[in-house]
mmCIF file with all atom_site columns, C-alpha atoms and ligand atoms in Angstrom:
data_model
loop_
_atom_site.group_PDB
_atom_site.id
_atom_site.type_symbol
_atom_site.label_atom_id
_atom_site.label_alt_id
_atom_site.label_comp_id
_atom_site.label_asym_id
_atom_site.label_entity_id
_atom_site.label_seq_id
_atom_site.pdbx_PDB_ins_code
_atom_site.Cartn_x
_atom_site.Cartn_y
_atom_site.Cartn_z
_atom_site.occupancy
_atom_site.B_iso_or_equiv
_atom_site.pdbx_formal_charge
_atom_site.auth_seq_id
_atom_site.auth_comp_id
_atom_site.auth_asym_id
_atom_site.auth_atom_id
_atom_site.pdbx_PDB_model_num
ATOM   1   C  CA  . MET A 1 1   ? 98.180  86.814  107.276 1.00 0.00 ? 764  MET A CA  1
ATOM   2   C  CA  . LYS A 1 2   ? 101.675 87.932  108.345 1.00 0.00 ? 765  LYS A CA  1
ATOM   3   C  CA  . THR A 1 3   ? 103.285 87.920  104.903 1.00 0.00 ? 766  THR A CA  1
ATOM   4   C  CA  . CYS A 1 4   ? 100.447 89.809  103.192 1.00 0.00 ? 767  CYS A CA  1
ATOM   5   C  CA  . ILE A 1 5   ? 101.172 93.482  102.519 1.00 0.00 ? 768  ILE A CA  1
ATOM   6   C  CA  . PHE A 1 6   ? 97.457  94.441  102.485 1.00 0.00 ? 769  PHE A CA  1
ATOM   7   C  CA  . CYS A 1 7   ? 96.921  92.725  105.878 1.00 0.00 ? 770  CYS A CA  1
ATOM   8   C  CA  . GLN A 1 8   ? 99.829  94.806  107.174 1.00 0.00 ? 771  GLN A CA  1
ATOM   9   C  CA  . ILE A 1 9   ? 98.246  97.985  105.776 1.00 0.00 ? 772  ILE A CA  1
ATOM   10  C  CA  . ALA A 1 10  ? 94.892  97.016  107.347 1.00 0.00 ? 773  ALA A CA  1
ATOM   11  C  CA  . LYS A 1 11  ? 96.637  96.600  110.721 1.00 0.00 ? 774  LYS A CA  1
ATOM   12  C  CA  . GLY A 1 12  ? 98.463  99.919  110.362 1.00 0.00 ? 775  GLY A CA  1
ATOM   13  C  CA  . LYS A 1 13  ? 101.866 98.207  110.281 1.00 0.00 ? 776  LYS A CA  1
ATOM   14  C  CA  . ILE A 1 14  ? 102.744 99.506  106.809 1.00 0.00 ? 777  ILE A CA  1
ATOM   15  C  CA  . PRO A 1 15  ? 101.917 103.118 105.878 1.00 0.00 ? 778  PRO A CA  1
ATOM   16  C  CA  . ALA A 1 16  ? 99.341  103.898 103.208 1.00 0.00 ? 779  ALA A CA  1
ATOM   17  C  CA  . GLN A 1 17  ? 97.265  106.906 102.178 1.00 0.00 ? 780  GLN A CA  1
ATOM   18  C  CA  . ILE A 1 18  ? 94.033  105.680 103.747 1.00 0.00 ? 781  ILE A CA  1
ATOM   19  C  CA  . VAL A 1 19  ? 90.913  107.457 102.460 1.00 0.00 ? 782  VAL A CA  1
ATOM   20  C  CA  . HIS A 1 20  ? 88.199  105.351 104.134 1.00 0.00 ? 783  HIS A CA  1
ATOM   21  C  CA  . ARG A 1 21  ? 88.029  102.986 107.079 1.00 0.00 ? 784  ARG A CA  1
ATOM   22  C  CA  . ASP A 1 22  ? 85.272  101.178 108.956 1.00 0.00 ? 785  ASP A CA  1
ATOM   23  C  CA  . ASP A 1 23  ? 85.193  98.033  111.070 1.00 0.00 ? 786  ASP A CA  1
ATOM   24  C  CA  . LYS A 1 24  ? 85.176  95.604  108.091 1.00 0.00 ? 787  LYS A CA  1
ATOM   25  C  CA  . THR A 1 25  ? 86.982  97.469  105.283 1.00 0.00 ? 788  THR A CA  1
ATOM   26  C  CA  . ILE A 1 26  ? 89.578  100.059 104.370 1.00 0.00 ? 789  ILE A CA  1
ATOM   27  C  CA  . ALA A 1 27  ? 90.397  102.003 101.206 1.00 0.00 ? 790  ALA A CA  1
ATOM   28  C  CA  . PHE A 1 28  ? 93.741  103.538 100.294 1.00 0.00 ? 791  PHE A CA  1
ATOM   29  C  CA  . LEU A 1 29  ? 95.460  105.104 97.308  1.00 0.00 ? 792  LEU A CA  1
ATOM   30  C  CA  . ASP A 1 30  ? 97.253  102.708 94.968  1.00 0.00 ? 793  ASP A CA  1
ATOM   31  C  CA  . SER A 1 31  ? 101.021 103.310 95.257  1.00 0.00 ? 794  SER A CA  1
ATOM   32  C  CA  . GLN A 1 32  ? 101.437 102.961 91.482  1.00 0.00 ? 795  GLN A CA  1
ATOM   33  C  CA  . PRO A 1 33  ? 98.338  104.823 90.311  1.00 0.00 ? 796  PRO A CA  1
ATOM   34  C  CA  . LYS A 1 34  ? 97.001  104.445 86.786  1.00 0.00 ? 797  LYS A CA  1
ATOM   35  C  CA  . SER A 1 35  ? 95.297  107.847 87.235  1.00 0.00 ? 798  SER A CA  1
ATOM   36  C  CA  . ALA A 1 36  ? 94.818  110.535 89.880  1.00 0.00 ? 799  ALA A CA  1
ATOM   37  C  CA  . GLY A 1 37  ? 92.765  109.052 92.710  1.00 0.00 ? 800  GLY A CA  1
ATOM   38  C  CA  . HIS A 1 38  ? 93.326  105.365 91.814  1.00 0.00 ? 801  HIS A CA  1
ATOM   39  C  CA  . THR A 1 39  ? 92.104  103.687 94.998  1.00 0.00 ? 802  THR A CA  1
ATOM   40  C  CA  . LEU A 1 40  ? 91.952  100.141 96.370  1.00 0.00 ? 803  LEU A CA  1
ATOM   41  C  CA  . VAL A 1 41  ? 89.092  98.925  98.568  1.00 0.00 ? 804  VAL A CA  1
ATOM   42  C  CA  . ILE A 1 42  ? 89.761  95.820  100.673 1.00 0.00 ? 805  ILE A CA  1
ATOM   43  C  CA  . PRO A 1 43  ? 88.264  93.765  103.504 1.00 0.00 ? 806  PRO A CA  1
ATOM   44  C  CA  . ARG A 1 44  ? 90.351  94.032  106.694 1.00 0.00 ? 807  ARG A CA  1
ATOM   45  C  CA  . GLU A 1 45  ? 90.288  90.241  106.944 1.00 0.00 ? 808  GLU A CA  1
ATOM   46  C  CA  . HIS A 1 46  ? 92.412  88.223  104.527 1.00 0.00 ? 809  HIS A CA  1
ATOM   47  C  CA  . PHE A 1 47  ? 90.679  86.426  101.656 1.00 0.00 ? 810  PHE A CA  1
ATOM   48  C  CA  . THR A 1 48  ? 92.443  85.661  98.408  1.00 0.00 ? 811  THR A CA  1
ATOM   49  C  CA  . SER A 1 49  ? 89.851  86.304  95.740  1.00 0.00 ? 812  SER A CA  1
ATOM   50  C  CA  . LEU A 1 50  ? 86.189  86.465  94.776  1.00 0.00 ? 813  LEU A CA  1
ATOM   51  C  CA  . LEU A 1 51  ? 86.126  82.679  95.132  1.00 0.00 ? 814  LEU A CA  1
ATOM   52  C  CA  . ASP A 1 52  ? 86.734  82.557  98.890  1.00 0.00 ? 815  ASP A CA  1
ATOM   53  C  CA  . ILE A 1 53  ? 85.424  85.845  100.331 1.00 0.00 ? 816  ILE A CA  1
ATOM   54  C  CA  . PRO A 1 54  ? 82.160  85.220  102.258 1.00 0.00 ? 817  PRO A CA  1
ATOM   55  C  CA  . ALA A 1 55  ? 79.134  86.782  100.540 1.00 0.00 ? 818  ALA A CA  1
ATOM   56  C  CA  . GLY A 1 56  ? 78.241  88.933  103.574 1.00 0.00 ? 819  GLY A CA  1
ATOM   57  C  CA  . LEU A 1 57  ? 81.722  90.462  103.727 1.00 0.00 ? 820  LEU A CA  1
ATOM   58  C  CA  . LEU A 1 58  ? 81.675  90.959  99.950  1.00 0.00 ? 821  LEU A CA  1
ATOM   59  C  CA  . ALA A 1 59  ? 78.494  93.006  100.414 1.00 0.00 ? 822  ALA A CA  1
ATOM   60  C  CA  . ASP A 1 60  ? 80.289  95.142  103.050 1.00 0.00 ? 823  ASP A CA  1
ATOM   61  C  CA  . VAL A 1 61  ? 83.205  95.727  100.669 1.00 0.00 ? 824  VAL A CA  1
ATOM   62  C  CA  . VAL A 1 62  ? 80.818  96.678  97.849  1.00 0.00 ? 825  VAL A CA  1
ATOM   63  C  CA  . GLN A 1 63  ? 79.073  99.136  100.175 1.00 0.00 ? 826  GLN A CA  1
ATOM   64  C  CA  . SER A 1 64  ? 82.441  100.777 100.926 1.00 0.00 ? 827  SER A CA  1
ATOM   65  C  CA  . LEU A 1 65  ? 83.318  100.659 97.224  1.00 0.00 ? 828  LEU A CA  1
ATOM   66  C  CA  . GLN A 1 66  ? 80.223  102.710 96.416  1.00 0.00 ? 829  GLN A CA  1
ATOM   67  C  CA  . LYS A 1 67  ? 80.891  105.242 99.223  1.00 0.00 ? 830  LYS A CA  1
ATOM   68  C  CA  . VAL A 1 68  ? 84.516  105.719 98.173  1.00 0.00 ? 831  VAL A CA  1
ATOM   69  C  CA  . ALA A 1 69  ? 83.578  106.007 94.470  1.00 0.00 ? 832  ALA A CA  1
ATOM   70  C  CA  . GLN A 1 70  ? 80.941  108.622 95.362  1.00 0.00 ? 833  GLN A CA  1
ATOM   71  C  CA  . ASN A 1 71  ? 83.550  110.571 97.329  1.00 0.00 ? 834  ASN A CA  1
ATOM   72  C  CA  . ILE A 1 72  ? 86.084  110.362 94.486  1.00 0.00 ? 835  ILE A CA  1
ATOM   73  C  CA  . ASN A 1 73  ? 83.418  111.512 92.060  1.00 0.00 ? 836  ASN A CA  1
ATOM   74  C  CA  . LYS A 1 74  ? 82.507  114.475 94.282  1.00 0.00 ? 837  LYS A CA  1
ATOM   75  C  CA  . GLN A 1 75  ? 86.038  115.569 95.158  1.00 0.00 ? 838  GLN A CA  1
ATOM   76  C  CA  . LEU A 1 76  ? 87.971  114.860 91.944  1.00 0.00 ? 839  LEU A CA  1
ATOM   77  C  CA  . LYS A 1 77  ? 85.189  115.144 89.359  1.00 0.00 ? 840  LYS A CA  1
ATOM   78  C  CA  . PRO A 1 78  ? 86.539  112.552 86.906  1.00 0.00 ? 841  PRO A CA  1
ATOM   79  C  CA  . ASP A 1 79  ? 84.731  112.096 83.584  1.00 0.00 ? 842  ASP A CA  1
ATOM   80  C  CA  . GLY A 1 80  ? 84.119  108.452 84.502  1.00 0.00 ? 843  GLY A CA  1
ATOM   81  C  CA  . PHE A 1 81  ? 85.728  105.606 86.381  1.00 0.00 ? 844  PHE A CA  1
ATOM   82  C  CA  . ASN A 1 82  ? 86.449  101.891 86.090  1.00 0.00 ? 845  ASN A CA  1
ATOM   83  C  CA  . ILE A 1 83  ? 85.981  99.244  88.760  1.00 0.00 ? 846  ILE A CA  1
ATOM   84  C  CA  . CYS A 1 84  ? 88.433  96.331  88.326  1.00 0.00 ? 847  CYS A CA  1
ATOM   85  C  CA  . GLN A 1 85  ? 88.882  93.200  90.357  1.00 0.00 ? 848  GLN A CA  1
ATOM   86  C  CA  . ASN A 1 86  ? 91.551  90.677  89.327  1.00 0.00 ? 849  ASN A CA  1
ATOM   87  C  CA  . ASN A 1 87  ? 91.480  87.005  90.334  1.00 0.00 ? 850  ASN A CA  1
ATOM   88  C  CA  . GLY A 1 88  ? 94.591  84.874  89.887  1.00 0.00 ? 851  GLY A CA  1
ATOM   89  C  CA  . ALA A 1 89  ? 98.069  85.702  88.604  1.00 0.00 ? 852  ALA A CA  1
ATOM   90  C  CA  . PHE A 1 90  ? 97.109  84.935  85.006  1.00 0.00 ? 853  PHE A CA  1
ATOM   91  C  CA  . ALA A 1 91  ? 94.351  87.566  85.270  1.00 0.00 ? 854  ALA A CA  1
ATOM   92  C  CA  . GLY A 1 92  ? 96.811  90.161  86.583  1.00 0.00 ? 855  GLY A CA  1
ATOM   93  C  CA  . GLN A 1 93  ? 96.369  89.704  90.339  1.00 0.00 ? 856  GLN A CA  1
ATOM   94  C  CA  . THR A 1 94  ? 99.665  90.608  92.007  1.00 0.00 ? 857  THR A CA  1
ATOM   95  C  CA  . ILE A 1 95  ? 98.491  90.933  95.637  1.00 0.00 ? 858  ILE A CA  1
ATOM   96  C  CA  . ASN A 1 96  ? 96.655  87.870  96.909  1.00 0.00 ? 859  ASN A CA  1
ATOM   97  C  CA  . HIS A 1 97  ? 94.330  89.779  99.235  1.00 0.00 ? 860  HIS A CA  1
ATOM   98  C  CA  . PHE A 1 98  ? 90.894  90.431  97.728  1.00 0.00 ? 861  PHE A CA  1
ATOM   99  C  CA  . HIS A 1 99  ? 90.533  94.023  96.478  1.00 0.00 ? 862  HIS A CA  1
ATOM   100 C  CA  . PHE A 1 100 ? 88.634  96.261  94.123  1.00 0.00 ? 863  PHE A CA  1
ATOM   101 C  CA  . HIS A 1 101 ? 90.342  98.983  92.095  1.00 0.00 ? 864  HIS A CA  1
ATOM   102 C  CA  . ILE A 1 102 ? 88.582  102.303 91.500  1.00 0.00 ? 865  ILE A CA  1
ATOM   103 C  CA  . ILE A 1 103 ? 90.323  103.972 88.548  1.00 0.00 ? 866  ILE A CA  1
ATOM   104 C  CA  . PRO A 1 104 ? 89.052  107.486 87.782  1.00 0.00 ? 867  PRO A CA  1
ATOM   105 C  CA  . ARG A 1 105 ? 89.213  108.491 84.095  1.00 0.00 ? 868  ARG A CA  1
ATOM   106 C  CA  . TYR A 1 106 ? 89.740  112.041 82.855  1.00 0.00 ? 869  TYR A CA  1
ATOM   107 C  CA  . GLN A 1 107 ? 89.356  113.515 79.373  1.00 0.00 ? 870  GLN A CA  1
ATOM   108 C  CA  . ASN A 1 108 ? 92.537  115.523 79.918  1.00 0.00 ? 871  ASN A CA  1
ATOM   109 C  CA  . HIS A 1 109 ? 94.772  113.134 81.762  1.00 0.00 ? 872  HIS A CA  1
ATOM   110 C  CA  . PRO A 1 110 ? 97.405  115.130 83.706  1.00 0.00 ? 873  PRO A CA  1
ATOM   111 C  CA  . PRO A 1 111 ? 100.496 113.189 84.831  1.00 0.00 ? 874  PRO A CA  1
ATOM   112 C  CA  . ILE A 1 112 ? 100.671 112.640 88.602  1.00 0.00 ? 875  ILE A CA  1
ATOM   113 C  CA  . ASN A 1 113 ? 103.661 113.354 90.810  1.00 0.00 ? 876  ASN A CA  1
ATOM   114 C  CA  . LYS A 1 114 ? 104.391 112.649 94.472  1.00 0.00 ? 877  LYS A CA  1
ATOM   115 C  CA  . LYS A 1 115 ? 103.123 116.061 95.607  1.00 0.00 ? 878  LYS A CA  1
ATOM   116 C  CA  . ASP A 1 116 ? 99.762  115.573 93.865  1.00 0.00 ? 879  ASP A CA  1
ATOM   117 C  CA  . PHE A 1 117 ? 99.526  112.163 95.501  1.00 0.00 ? 880  PHE A CA  1
ATOM   118 C  CA  . LEU A 1 118 ? 99.545  113.711 98.996  1.00 0.00 ? 881  LEU A CA  1
ATOM   119 C  CA  . VAL A 1 119 ? 97.099  116.460 97.977  1.00 0.00 ? 882  VAL A CA  1
ATOM   120 C  CA  . LEU A 1 120 ? 94.764  113.788 96.558  1.00 0.00 ? 883  LEU A CA  1
ATOM   121 C  CA  . ALA A 1 121 ? 94.954  111.758 99.759  1.00 0.00 ? 884  ALA A CA  1
ATOM   122 C  CA  . LYS A 1 122 ? 94.079  114.842 101.788 1.00 0.00 ? 885  LYS A CA  1
ATOM   123 C  CA  . LYS A 1 123 ? 91.130  115.659 99.506  1.00 0.00 ? 886  LYS A CA  1
ATOM   124 C  CA  . LEU A 1 124 ? 89.765  112.129 99.763  1.00 0.00 ? 887  LEU A CA  1
ATOM   125 C  CA  . THR A 1 125 ? 90.367  111.447 103.410 1.00 0.00 ? 888  THR A CA  1
ATOM   126 C  CA  . ASN A 1 126 ? 87.213  111.073 105.472 1.00 0.00 ? 889  ASN A CA  1
ATOM   127 C  CA  . LYS A 1 127 ? 88.847  112.818 108.435 1.00 0.00 ? 890  LYS A CA  1
ATOM   128 C  CA  . LYS A 1 128 ? 87.534  116.263 107.420 1.00 0.00 ? 891  LYS A CA  1
HETATM 129 P  P1  . AMP B 2 .   ? 96.342  93.639  91.429  1.00 0.00 ? 1161 AMP B P1  1
HETATM 130 O  O1  . AMP B 2 .   ? 97.305  93.660  90.283  1.00 0.00 ? 1161 AMP B O1  1
HETATM 131 O  O2  . AMP B 2 .   ? 94.905  93.653  91.039  1.00 0.00 ? 1161 AMP B O2  1
HETATM 132 O  O3  . AMP B 2 .   ? 96.679  92.548  92.435  1.00 0.00 ? 1161 AMP B O3  1
HETATM 133 O  O4  . AMP B 2 .   ? 96.550  95.037  92.162  1.00 0.00 ? 1161 AMP B O4  1
HETATM 134 C  C1  . AMP B 2 .   ? 97.459  95.247  93.205  1.00 0.00 ? 1161 AMP B C1  1
HETATM 135 C  C2  . AMP B 2 .   ? 97.677  96.727  93.309  1.00 0.00 ? 1161 AMP B C2  1
HETATM 136 O  O5  . AMP B 2 .   ? 98.267  96.990  94.570  1.00 0.00 ? 1161 AMP B O5  1
HETATM 137 C  C3  . AMP B 2 .   ? 98.625  97.316  92.248  1.00 0.00 ? 1161 AMP B C3  1
HETATM 138 O  O6  . AMP B 2 .   ? 97.950  98.305  91.480  1.00 0.00 ? 1161 AMP B O6  1
HETATM 139 C  C4  . AMP B 2 .   ? 99.769  97.916  93.078  1.00 0.00 ? 1161 AMP B C4  1
HETATM 140 O  O7  . AMP B 2 .   ? 100.221 99.143  92.553  1.00 0.00 ? 1161 AMP B O7  1
HETATM 141 C  C5  . AMP B 2 .   ? 99.110  98.097  94.436  1.00 0.00 ? 1161 AMP B C5  1
HETATM 142 N  N1  . AMP B 2 .   ? 100.024 98.074  95.577  1.00 0.00 ? 1161 AMP B N1  1
HETATM 143 C  C6  . AMP B 2 .   ? 101.007 97.174  95.832  1.00 0.00 ? 1161 AMP B C6  1
HETATM 144 N  N2  . AMP B 2 .   ? 101.602 97.454  97.012  1.00 0.00 ? 1161 AMP B N2  1
HETATM 145 C  C7  . AMP B 2 .   ? 100.983 98.562  97.505  1.00 0.00 ? 1161 AMP B C7  1
HETATM 146 C  C8  . AMP B 2 .   ? 101.145 99.357  98.679  1.00 0.00 ? 1161 AMP B C8  1
HETATM 147 N  N3  . AMP B 2 .   ? 102.072 99.058  99.597  1.00 0.00 ? 1161 AMP B N3  1
HETATM 148 N  N4  . AMP B 2 .   ? 100.330 100.432 98.850  1.00 0.00 ? 1161 AMP B N4  1
HETATM 149 C  C9  . AMP B 2 .   ? 99.391  100.736 97.934  1.00 0.00 ? 1161 AMP B C9  1
HETATM 150 N  N5  . AMP B 2 .   ? 99.178  100.020 96.810  1.00 0.00 ? 1161 AMP B N5  1
HETATM 151 C  C10 . AMP B 2 .   ? 99.968  98.953  96.586  1.00 0.00 ? 1161 AMP B C10 1
HETATM 152 ZN ZN1 . ZN  B 3 .   ? 95.987  89.875  103.437 1.00 0.00 ? 1162 ZN  B ZN1 1
#
Protein backbone atom coordinates (compact mmCIF):
# COMPACT_ATOMS: atom_id res chain seq x y z
CA MET A 1 0.00 0.00 0.00
CA LYS A 2 1.57 3.26 -1.22
CA THR A 3 0.57 5.44 1.72
CA CYS A 4 1.68 2.95 4.39
CA ILE A 5 5.00 3.79 6.06
CA PHE A 6 5.71 0.14 7.01
CA CYS A 7 5.11 -0.98 3.38
CA GLN A 8 7.64 1.67 2.35
CA ILE A 9 10.14 0.37 4.92
CA ALA A 10 9.53 -3.21 3.70
CA LYS A 11 10.28 -2.08 0.13
CA GLY A 12 13.41 -0.21 1.21
CA LYS A 13 11.93 3.15 0.18
CA ILE A 14 12.13 4.62 3.69
CA PRO A 15 15.22 3.98 5.84
CA ALA A 16 15.00 1.91 9.00
CA GLN A 17 17.43 0.05 11.26
CA ILE A 18 16.59 -3.41 9.94
CA VAL A 19 17.71 -6.25 12.22
CA HIS A 20 16.10 -9.22 10.44
CA ARG A 21 14.77 -9.90 6.97
CA ASP A 22 13.49 -12.95 5.10
CA ASP A 23 11.16 -13.41 2.14
CA LYS A 24 7.93 -12.92 4.16
CA THR A 25 8.92 -10.65 7.08
CA ILE A 26 11.22 -7.92 8.32
CA ALA A 27 12.12 -6.56 11.75
CA PHE A 28 13.47 -3.10 12.54
CA LEU A 29 14.11 -0.89 15.54
CA ASP A 30 11.20 1.27 16.67
CA SER A 31 12.05 4.94 15.97
CA GLN A 32 10.56 6.00 19.32
CA PRO A 33 11.81 3.15 21.51
CA LYS A 34 10.28 2.44 24.91
CA SER A 35 13.56 0.70 25.84
CA ALA A 36 16.91 -0.22 24.30
CA GLY A 37 16.28 -2.73 21.53
CA HIS A 38 12.54 -2.04 21.11
CA THR A 39 11.87 -3.80 17.80
CA LEU A 40 8.93 -4.20 15.43
CA VAL A 41 8.31 -7.40 13.46
CA ILE A 42 6.06 -7.12 10.40
CA PRO A 43 4.91 -9.09 7.36
CA ARG A 44 6.27 -7.58 4.12
CA GLU A 45 2.75 -7.70 2.70
CA HIS A 46 0.19 -5.20 3.97
CA PHE A 47 -2.50 -6.42 6.37
CA THR A 48 -4.15 -4.12 8.87
CA SER A 49 -4.50 -6.21 11.99
CA LEU A 50 -4.84 -9.65 13.55
CA LEU A 51 -8.32 -9.79 12.03
CA ASP A 52 -7.24 -9.84 8.38
CA ILE A 53 -3.73 -11.37 8.29
CA PRO A 54 -3.89 -14.92 6.83
CA ALA A 55 -3.10 -17.60 9.43
CA GLY A 56 -0.16 -18.99 7.42
CA LEU A 57 1.51 -15.58 7.19
CA LEU A 58 0.81 -14.98 10.88
CA ALA A 59 2.73 -18.18 11.62
CA ASP A 60 5.67 -16.86 9.53
CA VAL A 61 5.63 -13.58 11.46
CA VAL A 62 5.54 -15.44 14.79
CA GLN A 63 8.50 -17.55 13.68
CA SER A 64 10.47 -14.35 12.94
CA LEU A 65 9.25 -12.85 16.22
CA GLN A 66 10.78 -15.75 18.13
CA LYS A 67 14.09 -15.57 16.20
CA VAL A 68 14.40 -11.82 16.73
CA ALA A 69 13.48 -12.10 20.44
CA GLN A 70 16.10 -14.84 20.86
CA ASN A 71 18.70 -12.60 19.21
CA ILE A 72 17.74 -9.62 21.38
CA ASN A 73 17.94 -11.82 24.45
CA LYS A 74 21.40 -13.09 23.46
CA GLN A 75 22.89 -9.76 22.41
CA LEU A 76 21.31 -7.30 24.87
CA LYS A 77 20.63 -9.60 27.83
CA PRO A 78 17.48 -7.85 29.08
CA ASP A 79 15.92 -9.06 32.34
CA GLY A 80 12.72 -9.84 30.43
CA PHE A 81 10.68 -8.59 27.51
CA ASN A 82 7.10 -7.84 26.49
CA ILE A 83 5.40 -8.77 23.24
CA CYS A 84 2.63 -6.29 22.32
CA GLN A 85 0.31 -6.21 19.36
CA ASN A 86 -2.27 -3.42 19.09
CA ASN A 87 -5.44 -3.67 17.00
CA GLY A 88 -7.44 -0.54 16.23
CA ALA A 89 -6.88 3.11 17.11
CA PHE A 90 -8.78 2.78 20.39
CA ALA A 91 -6.34 0.03 21.43
CA GLY A 92 -3.34 2.24 20.62
CA GLN A 93 -2.63 1.15 17.04
CA THR A 94 -1.08 4.11 15.22
CA ILE A 95 0.30 2.33 12.13
CA ASN A 96 -2.31 0.29 10.27
CA HIS A 97 0.11 -2.39 9.09
CA PHE A 98 0.08 -5.51 11.27
CA HIS A 99 3.09 -5.64 13.63
CA PHE A 100 4.38 -7.10 16.85
CA HIS A 101 6.42 -5.05 19.32
CA ILE A 102 9.29 -6.67 21.22
CA ILE A 103 10.04 -4.44 24.21
CA PRO A 104 13.07 -5.55 26.25
CA ARG A 105 12.89 -4.75 29.99
CA TYR A 106 15.90 -4.00 32.18
CA GLN A 107 16.19 -3.77 35.96
CA ASN A 108 18.43 -0.73 35.56
CA HIS A 109 16.85 1.15 32.71
CA PRO A 110 19.48 3.41 31.09
CA PRO A 111 18.15 6.26 28.92
CA ILE A 112 18.81 5.78 25.19
CA ASN A 113 20.33 8.34 22.86
CA LYS A 114 20.84 8.43 19.10
CA LYS A 115 24.37 6.99 19.32
CA ASP A 116 23.19 3.98 21.35
CA PHE A 117 20.45 3.45 18.78
CA LEU A 118 23.01 2.87 16.00
CA VAL A 119 25.18 0.65 18.23
CA LEU A 120 22.08 -1.41 19.10
CA ALA A 121 21.16 -1.79 15.43
CA LYS A 122 24.67 -2.99 14.66
CA LYS A 123 24.59 -5.49 17.53
CA LEU A 124 21.25 -6.90 16.40
CA THR A 125 21.77 -6.94 12.68
CA ASN A 126 21.90 -10.40 11.16
CA LYS A 127 24.56 -9.30 8.67
CA LYS A 128 27.44 -10.40 10.92
P1 LIG B 1 1.44 0.95 17.27
O1 LIG B 1 1.16 2.10 18.18
O2 LIG B 1 1.26 -0.40 17.87
O3 LIG B 1 0.74 1.11 15.93
O4 LIG B 1 3.01 1.04 16.99
C1 LIG B 1 3.58 1.75 15.93
C2 LIG B 1 5.03 1.95 16.26
O5 LIG B 1 5.70 2.32 15.07
C3 LIG B 1 5.30 3.07 17.28
O6 LIG B 1 5.97 2.54 18.43
C4 LIG B 1 6.19 4.06 16.51
O7 LIG B 1 7.21 4.60 17.31
C5 LIG B 1 6.75 3.18 15.41
N1 LIG B 1 7.13 3.88 14.18
C6 LIG B 1 6.41 4.80 13.50
N2 LIG B 1 7.07 5.18 12.39
C7 LIG B 1 8.25 4.49 12.38
C8 LIG B 1 9.37 4.45 11.51
N3 LIG B 1 9.42 5.21 10.40
N4 LIG B 1 10.40 3.62 11.82
C9 LIG B 1 10.36 2.86 12.93
N5 LIG B 1 9.32 2.84 13.78
C10 LIG B 1 8.28 3.65 13.53
ZN1 LIG C 1 1.60 -1.49 4.92
